[in-house]
PDB file of C-alpha atoms in Angstrom:
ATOM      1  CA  UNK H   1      67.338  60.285 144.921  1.00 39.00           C
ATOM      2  CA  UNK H   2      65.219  61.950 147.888  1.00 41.00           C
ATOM      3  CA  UNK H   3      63.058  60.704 150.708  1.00 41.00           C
ATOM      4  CA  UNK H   4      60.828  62.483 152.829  1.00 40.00           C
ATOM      5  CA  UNK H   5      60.091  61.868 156.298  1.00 38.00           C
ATOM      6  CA  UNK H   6      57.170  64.046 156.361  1.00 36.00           C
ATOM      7  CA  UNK H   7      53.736  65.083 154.329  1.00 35.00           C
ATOM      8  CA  UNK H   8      53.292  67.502 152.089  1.00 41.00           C
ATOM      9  CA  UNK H   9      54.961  70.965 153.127  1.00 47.00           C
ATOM     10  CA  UNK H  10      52.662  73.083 155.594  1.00 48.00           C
ATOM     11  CA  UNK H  11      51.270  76.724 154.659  1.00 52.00           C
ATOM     12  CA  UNK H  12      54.053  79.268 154.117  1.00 54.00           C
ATOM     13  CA  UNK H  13      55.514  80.281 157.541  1.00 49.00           C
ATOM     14  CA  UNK H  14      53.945  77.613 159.671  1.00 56.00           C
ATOM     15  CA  UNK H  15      56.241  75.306 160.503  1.00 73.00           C
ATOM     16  CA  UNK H  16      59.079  73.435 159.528  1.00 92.00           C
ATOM     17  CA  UNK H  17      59.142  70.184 157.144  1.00 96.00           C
ATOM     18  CA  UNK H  18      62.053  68.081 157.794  1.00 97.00           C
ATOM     19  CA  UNK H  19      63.018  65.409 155.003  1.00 97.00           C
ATOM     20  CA  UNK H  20      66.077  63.580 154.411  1.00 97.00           C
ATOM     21  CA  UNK H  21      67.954  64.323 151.031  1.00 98.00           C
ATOM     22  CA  UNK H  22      70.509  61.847 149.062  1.00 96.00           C
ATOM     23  CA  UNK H  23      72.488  63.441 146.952  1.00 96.00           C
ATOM     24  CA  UNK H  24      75.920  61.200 146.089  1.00 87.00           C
ATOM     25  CA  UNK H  25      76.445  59.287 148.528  1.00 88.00           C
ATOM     26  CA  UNK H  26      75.625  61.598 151.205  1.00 94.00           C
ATOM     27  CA  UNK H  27      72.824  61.315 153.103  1.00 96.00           C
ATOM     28  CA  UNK H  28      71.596  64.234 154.895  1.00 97.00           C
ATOM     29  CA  UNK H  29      68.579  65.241 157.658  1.00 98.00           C
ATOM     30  CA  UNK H  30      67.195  68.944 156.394  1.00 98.00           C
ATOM     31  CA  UNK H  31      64.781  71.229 158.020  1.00 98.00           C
ATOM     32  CA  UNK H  32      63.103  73.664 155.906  1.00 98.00           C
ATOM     33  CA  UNK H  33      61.243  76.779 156.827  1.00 98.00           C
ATOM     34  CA  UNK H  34      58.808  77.705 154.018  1.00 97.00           C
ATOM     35  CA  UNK H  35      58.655  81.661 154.363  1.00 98.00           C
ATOM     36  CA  UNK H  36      55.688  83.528 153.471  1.00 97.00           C
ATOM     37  CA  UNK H  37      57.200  85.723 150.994  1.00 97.00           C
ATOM     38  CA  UNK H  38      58.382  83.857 147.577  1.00 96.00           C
ATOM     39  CA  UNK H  39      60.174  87.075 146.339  1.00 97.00           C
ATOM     40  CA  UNK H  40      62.916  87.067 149.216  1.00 98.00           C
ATOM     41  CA  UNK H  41      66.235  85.014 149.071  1.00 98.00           C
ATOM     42  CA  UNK H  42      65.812  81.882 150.467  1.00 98.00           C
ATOM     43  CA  UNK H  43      68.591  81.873 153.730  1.00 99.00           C
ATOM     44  CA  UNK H  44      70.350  78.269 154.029  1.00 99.00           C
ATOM     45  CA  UNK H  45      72.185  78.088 157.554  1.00 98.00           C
ATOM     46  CA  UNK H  46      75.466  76.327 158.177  1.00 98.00           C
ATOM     47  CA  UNK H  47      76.035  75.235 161.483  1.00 96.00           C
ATOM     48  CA  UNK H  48      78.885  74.716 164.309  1.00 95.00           C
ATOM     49  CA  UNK H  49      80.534  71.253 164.706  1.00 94.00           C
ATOM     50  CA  UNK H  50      78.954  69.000 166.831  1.00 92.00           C
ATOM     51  CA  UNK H  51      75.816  70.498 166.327  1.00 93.00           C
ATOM     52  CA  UNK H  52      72.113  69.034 165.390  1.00 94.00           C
ATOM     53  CA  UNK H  53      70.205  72.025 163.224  1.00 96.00           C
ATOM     54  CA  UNK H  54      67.684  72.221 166.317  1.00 94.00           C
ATOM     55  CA  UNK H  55      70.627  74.091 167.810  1.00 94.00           C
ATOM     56  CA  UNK H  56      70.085  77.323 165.469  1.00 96.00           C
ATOM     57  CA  UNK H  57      66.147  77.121 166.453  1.00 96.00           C
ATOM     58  CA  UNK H  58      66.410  80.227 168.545  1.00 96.00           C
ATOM     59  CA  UNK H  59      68.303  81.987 165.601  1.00 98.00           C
ATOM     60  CA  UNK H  60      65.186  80.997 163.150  1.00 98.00           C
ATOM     61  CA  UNK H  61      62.817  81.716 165.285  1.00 97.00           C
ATOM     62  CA  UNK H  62      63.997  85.594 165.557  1.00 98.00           C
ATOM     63  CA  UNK H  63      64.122  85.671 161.455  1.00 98.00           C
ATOM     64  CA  UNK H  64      61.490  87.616 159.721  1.00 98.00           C
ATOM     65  CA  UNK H  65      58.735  84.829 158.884  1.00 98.00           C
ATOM     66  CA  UNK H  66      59.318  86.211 154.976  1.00 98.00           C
ATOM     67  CA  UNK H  67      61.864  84.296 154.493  1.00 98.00           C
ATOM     68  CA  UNK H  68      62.261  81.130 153.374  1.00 98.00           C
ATOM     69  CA  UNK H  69      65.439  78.816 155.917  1.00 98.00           C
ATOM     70  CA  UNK H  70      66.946  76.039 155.106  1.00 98.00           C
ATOM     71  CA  UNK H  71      69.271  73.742 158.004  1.00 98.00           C
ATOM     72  CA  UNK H  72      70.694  70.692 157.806  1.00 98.00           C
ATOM     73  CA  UNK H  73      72.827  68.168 159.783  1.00 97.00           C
ATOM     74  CA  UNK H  74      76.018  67.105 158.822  1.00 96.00           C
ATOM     75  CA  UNK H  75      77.279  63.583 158.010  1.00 95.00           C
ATOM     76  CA  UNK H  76      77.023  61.359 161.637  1.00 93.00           C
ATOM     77  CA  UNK H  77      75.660  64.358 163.426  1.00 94.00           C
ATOM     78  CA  UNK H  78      72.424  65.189 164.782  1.00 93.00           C
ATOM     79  CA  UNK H  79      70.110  62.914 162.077  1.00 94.00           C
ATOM     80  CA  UNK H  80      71.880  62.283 159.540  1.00 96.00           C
ATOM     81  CA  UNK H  81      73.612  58.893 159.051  1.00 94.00           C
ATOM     82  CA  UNK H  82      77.633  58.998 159.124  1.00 90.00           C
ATOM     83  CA  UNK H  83      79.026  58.568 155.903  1.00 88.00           C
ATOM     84  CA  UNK H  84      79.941  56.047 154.050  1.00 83.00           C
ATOM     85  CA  UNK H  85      83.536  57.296 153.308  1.00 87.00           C
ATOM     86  CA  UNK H  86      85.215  60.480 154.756  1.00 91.00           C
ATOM     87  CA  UNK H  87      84.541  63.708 153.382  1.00 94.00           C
ATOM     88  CA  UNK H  88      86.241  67.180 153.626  1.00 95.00           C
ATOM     89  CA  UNK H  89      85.425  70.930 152.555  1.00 95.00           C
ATOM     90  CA  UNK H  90      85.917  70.807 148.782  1.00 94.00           C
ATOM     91  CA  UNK H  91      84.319  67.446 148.541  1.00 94.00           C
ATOM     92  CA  UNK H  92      81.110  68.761 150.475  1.00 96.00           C
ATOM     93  CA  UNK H  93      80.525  71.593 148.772  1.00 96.00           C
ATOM     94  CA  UNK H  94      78.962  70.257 145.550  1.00 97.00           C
ATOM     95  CA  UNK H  95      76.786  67.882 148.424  1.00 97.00           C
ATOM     96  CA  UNK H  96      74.989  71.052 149.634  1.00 98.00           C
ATOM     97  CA  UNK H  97      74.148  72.884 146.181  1.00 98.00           C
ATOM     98  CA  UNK H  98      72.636  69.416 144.993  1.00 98.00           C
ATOM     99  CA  UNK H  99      70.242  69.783 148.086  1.00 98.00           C
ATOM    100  CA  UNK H 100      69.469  72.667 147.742  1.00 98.00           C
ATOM    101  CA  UNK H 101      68.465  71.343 144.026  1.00 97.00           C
ATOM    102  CA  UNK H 102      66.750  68.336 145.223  1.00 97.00           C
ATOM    103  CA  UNK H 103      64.500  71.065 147.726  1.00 98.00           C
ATOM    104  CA  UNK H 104      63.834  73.267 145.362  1.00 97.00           C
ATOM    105  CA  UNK H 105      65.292  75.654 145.342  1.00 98.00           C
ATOM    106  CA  UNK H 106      67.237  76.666 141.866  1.00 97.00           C
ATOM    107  CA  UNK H 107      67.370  80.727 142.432  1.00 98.00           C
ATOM    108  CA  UNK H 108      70.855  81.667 144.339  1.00 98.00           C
ATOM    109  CA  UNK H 109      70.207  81.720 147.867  1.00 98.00           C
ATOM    110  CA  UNK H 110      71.684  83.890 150.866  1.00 99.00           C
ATOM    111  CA  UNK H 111      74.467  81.365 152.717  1.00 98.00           C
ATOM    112  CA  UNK H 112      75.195  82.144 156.787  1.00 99.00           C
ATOM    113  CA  UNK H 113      78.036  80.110 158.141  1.00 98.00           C
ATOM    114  CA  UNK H 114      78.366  79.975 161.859  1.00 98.00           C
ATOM    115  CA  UNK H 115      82.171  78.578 163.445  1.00 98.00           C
ATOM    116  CA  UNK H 116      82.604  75.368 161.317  1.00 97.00           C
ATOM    117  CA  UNK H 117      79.708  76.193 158.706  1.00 98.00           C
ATOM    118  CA  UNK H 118      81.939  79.357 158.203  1.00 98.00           C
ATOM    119  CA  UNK H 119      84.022  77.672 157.116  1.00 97.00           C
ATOM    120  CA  UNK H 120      81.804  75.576 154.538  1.00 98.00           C
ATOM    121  CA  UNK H 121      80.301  78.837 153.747  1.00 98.00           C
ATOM    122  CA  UNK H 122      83.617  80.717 152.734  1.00 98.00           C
ATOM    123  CA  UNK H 123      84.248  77.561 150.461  1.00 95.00           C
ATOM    124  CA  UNK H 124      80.755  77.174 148.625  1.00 97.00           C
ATOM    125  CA  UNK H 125      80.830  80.791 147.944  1.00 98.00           C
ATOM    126  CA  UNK H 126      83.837  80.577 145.837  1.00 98.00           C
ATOM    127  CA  UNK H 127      83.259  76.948 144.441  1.00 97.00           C
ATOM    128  CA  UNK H 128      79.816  77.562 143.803  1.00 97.00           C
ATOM    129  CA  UNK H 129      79.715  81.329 143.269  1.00 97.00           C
ATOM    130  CA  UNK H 130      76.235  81.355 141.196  1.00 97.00           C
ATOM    131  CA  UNK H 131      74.250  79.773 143.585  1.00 98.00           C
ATOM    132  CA  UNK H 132      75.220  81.998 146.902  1.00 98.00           C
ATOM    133  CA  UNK H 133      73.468  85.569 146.506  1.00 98.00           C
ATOM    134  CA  UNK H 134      74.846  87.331 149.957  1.00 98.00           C
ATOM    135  CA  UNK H 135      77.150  85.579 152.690  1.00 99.00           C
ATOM    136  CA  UNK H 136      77.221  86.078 155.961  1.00 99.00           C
ATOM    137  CA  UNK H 137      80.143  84.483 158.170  1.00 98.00           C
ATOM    138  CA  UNK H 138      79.439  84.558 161.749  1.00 98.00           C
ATOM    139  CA  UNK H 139      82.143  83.482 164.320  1.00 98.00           C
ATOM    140  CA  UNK H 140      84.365  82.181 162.009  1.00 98.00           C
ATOM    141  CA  UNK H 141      88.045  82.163 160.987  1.00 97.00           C
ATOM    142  CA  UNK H 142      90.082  81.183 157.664  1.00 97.00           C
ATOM    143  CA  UNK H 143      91.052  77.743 159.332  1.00 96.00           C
ATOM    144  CA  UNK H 144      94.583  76.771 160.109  1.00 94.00           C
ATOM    145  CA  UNK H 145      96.096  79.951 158.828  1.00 94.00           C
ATOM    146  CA  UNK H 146      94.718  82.322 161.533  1.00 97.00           C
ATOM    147  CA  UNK H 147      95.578  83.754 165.217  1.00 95.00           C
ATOM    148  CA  UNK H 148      94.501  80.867 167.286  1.00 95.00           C
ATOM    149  CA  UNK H 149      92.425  80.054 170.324  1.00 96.00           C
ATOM    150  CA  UNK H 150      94.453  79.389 173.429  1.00 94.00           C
ATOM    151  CA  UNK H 151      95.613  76.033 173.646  1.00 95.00           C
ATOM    152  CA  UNK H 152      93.469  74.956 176.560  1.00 95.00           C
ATOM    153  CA  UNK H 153      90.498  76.068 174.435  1.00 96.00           C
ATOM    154  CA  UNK H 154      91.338  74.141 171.539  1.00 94.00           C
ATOM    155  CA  UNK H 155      92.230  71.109 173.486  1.00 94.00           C
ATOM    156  CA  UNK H 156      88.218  71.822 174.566  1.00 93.00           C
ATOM    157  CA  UNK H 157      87.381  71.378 171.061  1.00 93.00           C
ATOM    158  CA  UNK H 158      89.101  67.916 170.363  1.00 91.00           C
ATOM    159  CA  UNK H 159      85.942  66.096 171.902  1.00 91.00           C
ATOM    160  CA  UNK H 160      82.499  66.463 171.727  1.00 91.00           C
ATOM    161  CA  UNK H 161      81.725  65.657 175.496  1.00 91.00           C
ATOM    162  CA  UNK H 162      80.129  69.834 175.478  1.00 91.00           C
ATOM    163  CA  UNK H 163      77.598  67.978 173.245  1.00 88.00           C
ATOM    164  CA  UNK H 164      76.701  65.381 175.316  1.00 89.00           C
ATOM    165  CA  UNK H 165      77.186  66.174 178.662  1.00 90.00           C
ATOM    166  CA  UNK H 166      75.220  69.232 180.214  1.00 89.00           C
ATOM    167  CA  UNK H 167      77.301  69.242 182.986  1.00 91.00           C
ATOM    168  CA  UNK H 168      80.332  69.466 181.246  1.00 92.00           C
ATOM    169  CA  UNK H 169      79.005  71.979 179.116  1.00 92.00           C
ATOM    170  CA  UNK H 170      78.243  73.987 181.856  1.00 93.00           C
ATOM    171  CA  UNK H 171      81.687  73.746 183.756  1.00 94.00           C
ATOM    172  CA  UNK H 172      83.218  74.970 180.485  1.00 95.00           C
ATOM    173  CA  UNK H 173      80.768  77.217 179.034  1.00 94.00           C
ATOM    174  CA  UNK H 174      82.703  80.414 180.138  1.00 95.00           C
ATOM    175  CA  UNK H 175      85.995  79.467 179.013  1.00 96.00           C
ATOM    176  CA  UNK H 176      85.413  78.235 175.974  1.00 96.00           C
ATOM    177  CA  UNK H 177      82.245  80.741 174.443  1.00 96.00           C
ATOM    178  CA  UNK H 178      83.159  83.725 175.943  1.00 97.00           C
ATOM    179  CA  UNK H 179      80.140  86.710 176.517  1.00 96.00           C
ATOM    180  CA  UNK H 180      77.413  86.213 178.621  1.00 95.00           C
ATOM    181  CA  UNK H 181      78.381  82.269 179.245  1.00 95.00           C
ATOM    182  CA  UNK H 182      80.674  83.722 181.779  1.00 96.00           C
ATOM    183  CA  UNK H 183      78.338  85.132 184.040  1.00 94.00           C
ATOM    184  CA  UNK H 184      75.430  82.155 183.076  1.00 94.00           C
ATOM    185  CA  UNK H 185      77.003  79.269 181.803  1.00 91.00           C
ATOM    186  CA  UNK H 186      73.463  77.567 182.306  1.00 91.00           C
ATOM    187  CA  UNK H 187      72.532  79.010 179.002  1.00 87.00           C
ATOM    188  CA  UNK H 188      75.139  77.455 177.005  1.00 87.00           C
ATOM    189  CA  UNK H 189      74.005  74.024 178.257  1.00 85.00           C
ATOM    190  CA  UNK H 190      70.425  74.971 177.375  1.00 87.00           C
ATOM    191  CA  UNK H 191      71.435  76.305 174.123  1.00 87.00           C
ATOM    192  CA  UNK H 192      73.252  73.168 173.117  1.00 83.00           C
ATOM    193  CA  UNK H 193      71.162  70.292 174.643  1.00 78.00           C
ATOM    194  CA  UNK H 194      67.418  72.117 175.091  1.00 67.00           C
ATOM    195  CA  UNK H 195      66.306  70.054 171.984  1.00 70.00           C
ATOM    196  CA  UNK H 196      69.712  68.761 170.236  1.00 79.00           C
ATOM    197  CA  UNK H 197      69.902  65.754 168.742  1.00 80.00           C
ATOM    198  CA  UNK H 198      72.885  62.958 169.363  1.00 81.00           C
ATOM    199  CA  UNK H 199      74.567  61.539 166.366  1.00 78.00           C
ATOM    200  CA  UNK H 200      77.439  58.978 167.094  1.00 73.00           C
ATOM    201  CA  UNK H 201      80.702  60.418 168.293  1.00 85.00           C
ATOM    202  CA  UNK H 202      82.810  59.456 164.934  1.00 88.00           C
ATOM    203  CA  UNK H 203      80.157  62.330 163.515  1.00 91.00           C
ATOM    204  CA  UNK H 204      82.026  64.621 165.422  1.00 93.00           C
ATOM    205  CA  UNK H 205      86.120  63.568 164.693  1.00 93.00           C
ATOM    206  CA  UNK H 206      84.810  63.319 160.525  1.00 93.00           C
ATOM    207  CA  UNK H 207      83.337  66.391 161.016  1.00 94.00           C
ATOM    208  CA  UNK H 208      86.855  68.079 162.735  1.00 93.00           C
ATOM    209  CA  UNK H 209      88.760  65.921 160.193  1.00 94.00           C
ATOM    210  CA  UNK H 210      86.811  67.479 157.196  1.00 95.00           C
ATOM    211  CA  UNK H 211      88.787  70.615 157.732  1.00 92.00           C
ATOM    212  CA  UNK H 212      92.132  69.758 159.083  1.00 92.00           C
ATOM    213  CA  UNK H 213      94.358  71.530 157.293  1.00 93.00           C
ATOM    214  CA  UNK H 214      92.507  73.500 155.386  1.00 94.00           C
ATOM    215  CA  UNK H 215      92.732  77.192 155.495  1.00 96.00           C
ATOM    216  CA  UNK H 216      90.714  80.090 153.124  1.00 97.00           C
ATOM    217  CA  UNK H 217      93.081  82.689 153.440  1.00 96.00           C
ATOM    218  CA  UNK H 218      94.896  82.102 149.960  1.00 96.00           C
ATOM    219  CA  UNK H 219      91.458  82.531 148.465  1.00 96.00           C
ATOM    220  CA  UNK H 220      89.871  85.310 150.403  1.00 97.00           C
ATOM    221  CA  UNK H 221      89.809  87.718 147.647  1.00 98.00           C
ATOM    222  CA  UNK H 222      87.687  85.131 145.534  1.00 98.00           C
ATOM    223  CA  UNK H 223      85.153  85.831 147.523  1.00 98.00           C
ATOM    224  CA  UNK H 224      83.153  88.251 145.070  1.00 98.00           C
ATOM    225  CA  UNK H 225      79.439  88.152 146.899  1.00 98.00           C
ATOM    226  CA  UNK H 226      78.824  91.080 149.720  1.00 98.00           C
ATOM    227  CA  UNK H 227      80.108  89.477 152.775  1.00 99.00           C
ATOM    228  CA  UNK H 228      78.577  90.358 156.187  1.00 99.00           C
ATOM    229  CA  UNK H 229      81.653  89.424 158.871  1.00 98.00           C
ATOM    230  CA  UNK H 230      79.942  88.998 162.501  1.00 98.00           C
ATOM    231  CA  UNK H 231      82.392  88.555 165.772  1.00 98.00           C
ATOM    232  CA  UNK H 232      82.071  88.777 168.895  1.00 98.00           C
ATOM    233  CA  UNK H 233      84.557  90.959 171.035  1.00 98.00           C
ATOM    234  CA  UNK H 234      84.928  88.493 173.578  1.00 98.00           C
ATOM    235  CA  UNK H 235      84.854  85.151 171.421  1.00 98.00           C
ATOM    236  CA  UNK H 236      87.909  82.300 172.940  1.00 98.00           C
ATOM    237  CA  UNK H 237      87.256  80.119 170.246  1.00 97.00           C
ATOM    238  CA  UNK H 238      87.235  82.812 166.987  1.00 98.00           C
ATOM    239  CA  UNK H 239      89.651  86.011 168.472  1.00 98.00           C
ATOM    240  CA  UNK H 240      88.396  88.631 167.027  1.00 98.00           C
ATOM    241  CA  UNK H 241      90.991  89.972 165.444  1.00 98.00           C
ATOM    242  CA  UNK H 242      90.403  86.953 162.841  1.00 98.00           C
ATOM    243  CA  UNK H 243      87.451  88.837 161.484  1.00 98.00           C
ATOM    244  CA  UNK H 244      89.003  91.993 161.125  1.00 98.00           C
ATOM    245  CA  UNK H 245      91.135  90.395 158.763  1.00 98.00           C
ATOM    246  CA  UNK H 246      88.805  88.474 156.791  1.00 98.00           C
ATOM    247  CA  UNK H 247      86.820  91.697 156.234  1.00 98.00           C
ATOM    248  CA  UNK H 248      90.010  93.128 155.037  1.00 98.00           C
ATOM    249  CA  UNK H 249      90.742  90.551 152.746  1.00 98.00           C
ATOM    250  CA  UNK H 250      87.426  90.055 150.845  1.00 98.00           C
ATOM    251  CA  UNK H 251      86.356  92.468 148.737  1.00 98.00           C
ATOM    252  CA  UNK H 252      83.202  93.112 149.060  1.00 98.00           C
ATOM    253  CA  UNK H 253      83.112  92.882 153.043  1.00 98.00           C
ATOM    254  CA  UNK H 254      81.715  94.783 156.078  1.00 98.00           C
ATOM    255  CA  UNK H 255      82.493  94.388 159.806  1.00 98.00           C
ATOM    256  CA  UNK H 256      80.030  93.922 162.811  1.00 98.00           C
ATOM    257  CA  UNK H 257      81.579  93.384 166.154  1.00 98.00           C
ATOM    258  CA  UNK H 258      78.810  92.770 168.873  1.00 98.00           C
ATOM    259  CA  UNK H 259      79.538  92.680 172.599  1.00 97.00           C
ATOM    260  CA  UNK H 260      79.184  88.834 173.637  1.00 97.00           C
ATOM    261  CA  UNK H 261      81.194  85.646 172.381  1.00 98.00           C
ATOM    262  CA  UNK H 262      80.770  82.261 170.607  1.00 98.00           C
ATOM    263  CA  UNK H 263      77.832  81.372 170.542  1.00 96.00           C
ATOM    264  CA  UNK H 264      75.830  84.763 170.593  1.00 97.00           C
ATOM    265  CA  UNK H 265      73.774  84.103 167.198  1.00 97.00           C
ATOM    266  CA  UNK H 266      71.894  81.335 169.094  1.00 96.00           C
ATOM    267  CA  UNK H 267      71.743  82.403 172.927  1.00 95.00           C
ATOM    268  CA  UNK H 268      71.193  86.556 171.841  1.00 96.00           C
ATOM    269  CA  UNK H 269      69.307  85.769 168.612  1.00 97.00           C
ATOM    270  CA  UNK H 270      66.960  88.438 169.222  1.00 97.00           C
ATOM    271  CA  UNK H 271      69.750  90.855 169.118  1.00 98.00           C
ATOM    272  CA  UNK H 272      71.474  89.733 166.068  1.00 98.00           C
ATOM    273  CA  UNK H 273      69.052  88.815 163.729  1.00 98.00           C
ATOM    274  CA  UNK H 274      68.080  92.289 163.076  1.00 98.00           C
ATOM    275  CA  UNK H 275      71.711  92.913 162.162  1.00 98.00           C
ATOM    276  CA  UNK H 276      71.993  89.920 159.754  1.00 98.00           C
ATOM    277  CA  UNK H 277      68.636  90.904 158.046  1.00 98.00           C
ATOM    278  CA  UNK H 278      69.517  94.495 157.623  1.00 98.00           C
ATOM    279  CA  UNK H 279      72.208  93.531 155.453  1.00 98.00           C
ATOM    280  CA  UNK H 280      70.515  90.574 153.958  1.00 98.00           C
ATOM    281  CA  UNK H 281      67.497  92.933 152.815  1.00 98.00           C
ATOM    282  CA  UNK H 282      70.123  95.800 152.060  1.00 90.00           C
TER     283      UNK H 282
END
């Protein structure tokens, strides 16, 4: 079942409708973009953890108005309600497909995963390989198998306090994202609380849990759609030497390594976009 929280969809490339979609038992806040152009991919966005989908606004704002994007919050973050049971990677896979279904949208559909929704993204494209035209995996590693972050960063990661305290997010911006948040850590607390939205903090520890463990390096090579790898050169979180070996591994992969860190696809949209397009549309 499906329930809408909003009227009938606007003219192509006006604005967004956002809904909320059961599929399961998951229930899940979506914002969709209707582009102006039928014949183009649809692009379905998969976001950091911690994140609300208004995060990636600056990134869909830069897209072409073409094309069709769909976002969506995660179980107990931004609004969508926690679940109901925990969930992990391989269990949430099948969830997304099945809204994308509910929305619509039945033709495969271009996948970009950004940190966490990497992550997700690596796993849908193999588990779901008909439905994912082109992939793009921004930021992103293979999970537990991979050269880590320094510790102090990933102790930065245990909580989401970056989320919900500007402040915070401010004093750690540079440490923790890398690029330009050195120099203006401001716009790493604009970029995450400018229009965010606050789920309850479990959100966040099922949302770390769901990929504890897990790791896509054993099944890198399963990866059959063309792959677009984007890192940043000066990324704490994601070293970049991660992506150099992810676009080693799967098969159909190509590299771009932009100057800037983490979060770079959200506070230099304007600059990446092109990039991600270029291949999408290639």
């Amino acid at each position: 079942m499906s329930s809408t929280s909003s009227p009938e969809p606007p003219a192509p490339g006006r604005a967004d409708v956002v809904r909320t979609v059961t599929v399961g038992r998951r229930t899940l806040r979506v914002s969709v973009r209707h582009g102006t152009d039928p014949s183009v991919p649809a692009l379905l966005l998969m976001n950091g953890i911690g994140a609300s989908l208004e995060v990636l606004q600056p990134f869909v704002d830069a897209l072409d108005r073409k094309r069709s994007v769909i976002r969506f919050d995660v179980p107990g973050v931004g609004g969508s309600p926690r679940p109901v049971v925990p969930y992990n990677l391989p269990t949430f896979g099948p969830v997304v497909t099945g809204m994308l279904g509910r929305l619509g949208f039945d033709d495969p559909v271009d996948v970009l995963g950004l940190s966490w929704g990497g992550g997700l993204a690596q796993h849908v494209a193999v588990q779901h390989r008909r439905r994912v035209r082109r992939l793009v995996l921004a930021a992103t590693g293979t999970g537990s198998l991979m050269v880590p972050a320094h510790p102090r960063v990933l102790a930065r990661m245990l909580t989401p306090r970056r989320h919900r305290d500007p402040g915070y997010a401010r004093s750690i911006a540079g440490e923790i994202y890398g690029g330009t948040m050195r120099a203006d850590p401001d716009r790493a607390a604009r970029a995450l609380h400018s229009a965010s939205r606050l789920g309850p903090r479990r959100g966040y520890y099922y949302q770390l849990a769901a990929s504890t463990g897990w790791s896509s390096l054993p099944f890198l090579r399963l990866i059959r759609q063309p792959t677009l790898v984007v890192a940043g050169d000066d990324d704490p979180i994601i070293p970049v030497v991660n992506a150099r070996i992810m676009a080693r591994l799967i098969p159909d992969a190509q590299l771009h390594v932009y100057d800037g860190g983490h979060i770079a696809l959200i506070t230099e949209a304007h600059e990446l976009a092109p990039v991600i397009e270029g291949f999408l549309d290639g």
